[in-house]
Amino acid sequence: NPALKGQGSVTCRSEYYYIDTDVKVGRTYVYRLADVDYYGTETKHDPVSVYVKTQGIIMRPSFPNPFNPITSFQIIVGEPGVLQVTVLDVLGRQVKTLLHGYTSTGEYTVSWNGKNERGTQMPSGIYFIRMQSGENNNIQKIVLTR
């Protein structure tokens, strides 16, 4: 990786770092560094394992928003537990349950197609996605356009 290019022979200690921006929660990644000297001799170091986790639960913004006919969003679960995701109208009435049950650590994609529990298309307007799990609560506003 060009970001890890060495400084050459120096008399002081050099530290390098690399941030992997393409990781998923609930997965283990193994990294292995190697030194390459001026003659091209490679010295490999022991691999390092990193388990990626988050505390609690994160709900990412839905996309697209405004939407028609469907919107999706990701939920990142850092600790297993019971998770409930519902759609509410502006009066706080439950329109649709999108997810309800035990979830393991990891990433989930949840979608809403603008329909209620009976499968009837909801009218244009403002709705709210509510995510609840233990003490974690999160609400985001979405707009359905027809």
JSON list of C-alpha atoms in Angstrom, two decimals, residues 4-93:
[
{"chain": "A", "resi": 4, "resn": "LEU", "atom": "CA", "xyz": [2.72, 2.51, 4.13]},
{"chain": "A", "resi": 5, "resn": "LYS", "atom": "CA", "xyz": [5.81, 3.31, 2.10]},
{"chain": "A", "resi": 6, "resn": "GLY", "atom": "CA", "xyz": [8.87, 3.33, 4.36]},
{"chain": "A", "resi": 7, "resn": "GLN", "atom": "CA", "xyz": [11.10, 6.27, 5.20]},
{"chain": "A", "resi": 8, "resn": "GLY", "atom": "CA", "xyz": [14.29, 4.41, 4.42]},
{"chain": "A", "resi": 9, "resn": "SER", "atom": "CA", "xyz": [17.16, 4.04, 6.87]},
{"chain": "A", "resi": 10, "resn": "VAL", "atom": "CA", "xyz": [16.69, 6.43, 9.76]},
{"chain": "A", "resi": 11, "resn": "THR", "atom": "CA", "xyz": [18.15, 6.50, 13.26]},
{"chain": "A", "resi": 12, "resn": "CYS", "atom": "CA", "xyz": [14.81, 7.08, 14.99]},
{"chain": "A", "resi": 13, "resn": "ARG", "atom": "CA", "xyz": [11.78, 4.82, 15.32]},
{"chain": "A", "resi": 14, "resn": "SER", "atom": "CA", "xyz": [9.17, 5.10, 12.57]},
{"chain": "A", "resi": 15, "resn": "GLU", "atom": "CA", "xyz": [5.52, 4.24, 13.11]},
{"chain": "A", "resi": 16, "resn": "TYR", "atom": "CA", "xyz": [3.05, 3.51, 10.35]},
{"chain": "A", "resi": 17, "resn": "TYR", "atom": "CA", "xyz": [-0.68, 3.03, 10.33]},
{"chain": "A", "resi": 18, "resn": "TYR", "atom": "CA", "xyz": [-3.39, 2.05, 7.93]},
{"chain": "A", "resi": 19, "resn": "ILE", "atom": "CA", "xyz": [-7.15, 2.51, 8.33]},
{"chain": "A", "resi": 20, "resn": "ASP", "atom": "CA", "xyz": [-9.23, -0.13, 6.58]},
{"chain": "A", "resi": 21, "resn": "THR", "atom": "CA", "xyz": [-12.43, 1.66, 5.57]},
{"chain": "A", "resi": 22, "resn": "ASP", "atom": "CA", "xyz": [-14.08, -1.41, 4.03]},
{"chain": "A", "resi": 23, "resn": "VAL", "atom": "CA", "xyz": [-14.93, -3.49, 7.10]},
{"chain": "A", "resi": 24, "resn": "LYS", "atom": "CA", "xyz": [-18.22, -4.99, 8.28]},
{"chain": "A", "resi": 25, "resn": "VAL", "atom": "CA", "xyz": [-19.43, -5.33, 11.85]},
{"chain": "A", "resi": 26, "resn": "GLY", "atom": "CA", "xyz": [-19.37, -8.87, 13.22]},
{"chain": "A", "resi": 27, "resn": "ARG", "atom": "CA", "xyz": [-16.50, -10.05, 11.03]},
{"chain": "A", "resi": 28, "resn": "THR", "atom": "CA", "xyz": [-12.89, -10.87, 11.81]},
{"chain": "A", "resi": 29, "resn": "TYR", "atom": "CA", "xyz": [-10.12, -9.49, 9.62]},
{"chain": "A", "resi": 30, "resn": "VAL", "atom": "CA", "xyz": [-6.54, -10.71, 9.55]},
{"chain": "A", "resi": 31, "resn": "TYR", "atom": "CA", "xyz": [-3.72, -8.29, 8.69]},
{"chain": "A", "resi": 32, "resn": "ARG", "atom": "CA", "xyz": [-0.09, -9.11, 8.08]},
{"chain": "A", "resi": 33, "resn": "LEU", "atom": "CA", "xyz": [2.69, -6.58, 7.75]},
{"chain": "A", "resi": 34, "resn": "ALA", "atom": "CA", "xyz": [6.03, -7.09, 6.08]},
{"chain": "A", "resi": 35, "resn": "ASP", "atom": "CA", "xyz": [9.23, -5.09, 5.90]},
{"chain": "A", "resi": 36, "resn": "VAL", "atom": "CA", "xyz": [11.07, -4.88, 2.59]},
{"chain": "A", "resi": 37, "resn": "ASP", "atom": "CA", "xyz": [14.70, -3.78, 2.67]},
{"chain": "A", "resi": 38, "resn": "TYR", "atom": "CA", "xyz": [16.65, -1.99, -0.07]},
{"chain": "A", "resi": 39, "resn": "TYR", "atom": "CA", "xyz": [17.62, -5.34, -1.61]},
{"chain": "A", "resi": 40, "resn": "GLY", "atom": "CA", "xyz": [13.99, -6.49, -1.88]},
{"chain": "A", "resi": 41, "resn": "THR", "atom": "CA", "xyz": [14.24, -8.97, 0.99]},
{"chain": "A", "resi": 42, "resn": "GLU", "atom": "CA", "xyz": [10.86, -9.33, 2.64]},
{"chain": "A", "resi": 43, "resn": "THR", "atom": "CA", "xyz": [10.48, -10.00, 6.37]},
{"chain": "A", "resi": 44, "resn": "LYS", "atom": "CA", "xyz": [6.91, -10.98, 7.26]},
{"chain": "A", "resi": 45, "resn": "HIS", "atom": "CA", "xyz": [5.56, -10.30, 10.73]},
{"chain": "A", "resi": 46, "resn": "ASP", "atom": "CA", "xyz": [3.01, -12.39, 12.61]},
{"chain": "A", "resi": 47, "resn": "PRO", "atom": "CA", "xyz": [-0.59, -11.85, 11.50]},
{"chain": "A", "resi": 48, "resn": "VAL", "atom": "CA", "xyz": [-2.90, -9.76, 13.68]},
{"chain": "A", "resi": 49, "resn": "SER", "atom": "CA", "xyz": [-6.62, -10.56, 13.96]},
{"chain": "A", "resi": 50, "resn": "VAL", "atom": "CA", "xyz": [-9.16, -7.80, 14.49]},
{"chain": "A", "resi": 51, "resn": "TYR", "atom": "CA", "xyz": [-12.81, -8.44, 15.33]},
{"chain": "A", "resi": 52, "resn": "VAL", "atom": "CA", "xyz": [-15.00, -5.49, 14.30]},
{"chain": "A", "resi": 53, "resn": "LYS", "atom": "CA", "xyz": [-17.84, -4.61, 16.64]},
{"chain": "A", "resi": 54, "resn": "THR", "atom": "CA", "xyz": [-19.88, -1.66, 17.75]},
{"chain": "A", "resi": 55, "resn": "GLN", "atom": "CA", "xyz": [-21.61, -1.02, 21.02]},
{"chain": "A", "resi": 56, "resn": "GLY", "atom": "CA", "xyz": [-25.36, -0.97, 20.90]},
{"chain": "A", "resi": 57, "resn": "ILE", "atom": "CA", "xyz": [-27.18, -0.54, 17.63]},
{"chain": "A", "resi": 58, "resn": "ILE", "atom": "CA", "xyz": [-26.79, 1.99, 14.83]},
{"chain": "A", "resi": 59, "resn": "MET", "atom": "CA", "xyz": [-29.47, 2.84, 12.27]},
{"chain": "A", "resi": 60, "resn": "ARG", "atom": "CA", "xyz": [-28.11, 4.50, 9.14]},
{"chain": "A", "resi": 61, "resn": "PRO", "atom": "CA", "xyz": [-30.20, 7.04, 7.19]},
{"chain": "A", "resi": 62, "resn": "SER", "atom": "CA", "xyz": [-32.71, 5.62, 4.74]},
{"chain": "A", "resi": 63, "resn": "PHE", "atom": "CA", "xyz": [-32.08, 6.01, 1.03]},
{"chain": "A", "resi": 64, "resn": "PRO", "atom": "CA", "xyz": [-33.62, 7.34, -1.06]},
{"chain": "A", "resi": 65, "resn": "ASN", "atom": "CA", "xyz": [-35.46, 9.87, 1.05]},
{"chain": "A", "resi": 66, "resn": "PRO", "atom": "CA", "xyz": [-37.91, 11.17, -0.15]},
{"chain": "A", "resi": 67, "resn": "PHE", "atom": "CA", "xyz": [-38.80, 7.86, -1.77]},
{"chain": "A", "resi": 68, "resn": "ASN", "atom": "CA", "xyz": [-41.19, 6.16, -4.16]},
{"chain": "A", "resi": 69, "resn": "PRO", "atom": "CA", "xyz": [-41.81, 3.25, -4.24]},
{"chain": "A", "resi": 70, "resn": "ILE", "atom": "CA", "xyz": [-39.24, 1.83, -1.77]},
{"chain": "A", "resi": 71, "resn": "THR", "atom": "CA", "xyz": [-36.62, 3.01, 0.74]},
{"chain": "A", "resi": 72, "resn": "SER", "atom": "CA", "xyz": [-33.91, 1.01, 2.50]},
{"chain": "A", "resi": 73, "resn": "PHE", "atom": "CA", "xyz": [-31.56, 1.52, 5.43]},
{"chain": "A", "resi": 74, "resn": "GLN", "atom": "CA", "xyz": [-28.92, -0.43, 7.30]},
{"chain": "A", "resi": 75, "resn": "ILE", "atom": "CA", "xyz": [-28.94, -1.42, 10.94]},
{"chain": "A", "resi": 76, "resn": "ILE", "atom": "CA", "xyz": [-25.64, -2.34, 12.56]},
{"chain": "A", "resi": 77, "resn": "VAL", "atom": "CA", "xyz": [-26.08, -4.58, 15.59]},
{"chain": "A", "resi": 78, "resn": "GLY", "atom": "CA", "xyz": [-23.13, -4.58, 17.99]},
{"chain": "A", "resi": 79, "resn": "GLU", "atom": "CA", "xyz": [-24.71, -6.73, 20.67]},
{"chain": "A", "resi": 80, "resn": "PRO", "atom": "CA", "xyz": [-27.21, -9.54, 20.05]},
{"chain": "A", "resi": 81, "resn": "GLY", "atom": "CA", "xyz": [-30.75, -8.98, 21.31]},
{"chain": "A", "resi": 82, "resn": "VAL", "atom": "CA", "xyz": [-34.39, -8.44, 20.44]},
{"chain": "A", "resi": 83, "resn": "LEU", "atom": "CA", "xyz": [-34.86, -5.75, 17.83]},
{"chain": "A", "resi": 84, "resn": "GLN", "atom": "CA", "xyz": [-38.08, -4.11, 16.66]},
{"chain": "A", "resi": 85, "resn": "VAL", "atom": "CA", "xyz": [-38.31, -1.77, 13.68]},
{"chain": "A", "resi": 86, "resn": "THR", "atom": "CA", "xyz": [-41.65, -0.14, 12.91]},
{"chain": "A", "resi": 87, "resn": "VAL", "atom": "CA", "xyz": [-43.05, 2.58, 10.65]},
{"chain": "A", "resi": 88, "resn": "LEU", "atom": "CA", "xyz": [-45.21, 5.22, 12.32]},
{"chain": "A", "resi": 89, "resn": "ASP", "atom": "CA", "xyz": [-47.43, 7.92, 10.82]},
{"chain": "A", "resi": 90, "resn": "VAL", "atom": "CA", "xyz": [-47.27, 11.58, 11.95]},
{"chain": "A", "resi": 91, "resn": "LEU", "atom": "CA", "xyz": [-49.80, 10.85, 14.72]},
{"chain": "A", "resi": 92, "resn": "GLY", "atom": "CA", "xyz": [-47.57, 8.11, 16.15]},
{"chain": "A", "resi": 93, "resn": "ARG", "atom": "CA", "xyz": [-49.79, 5.24, 14.99]}
]
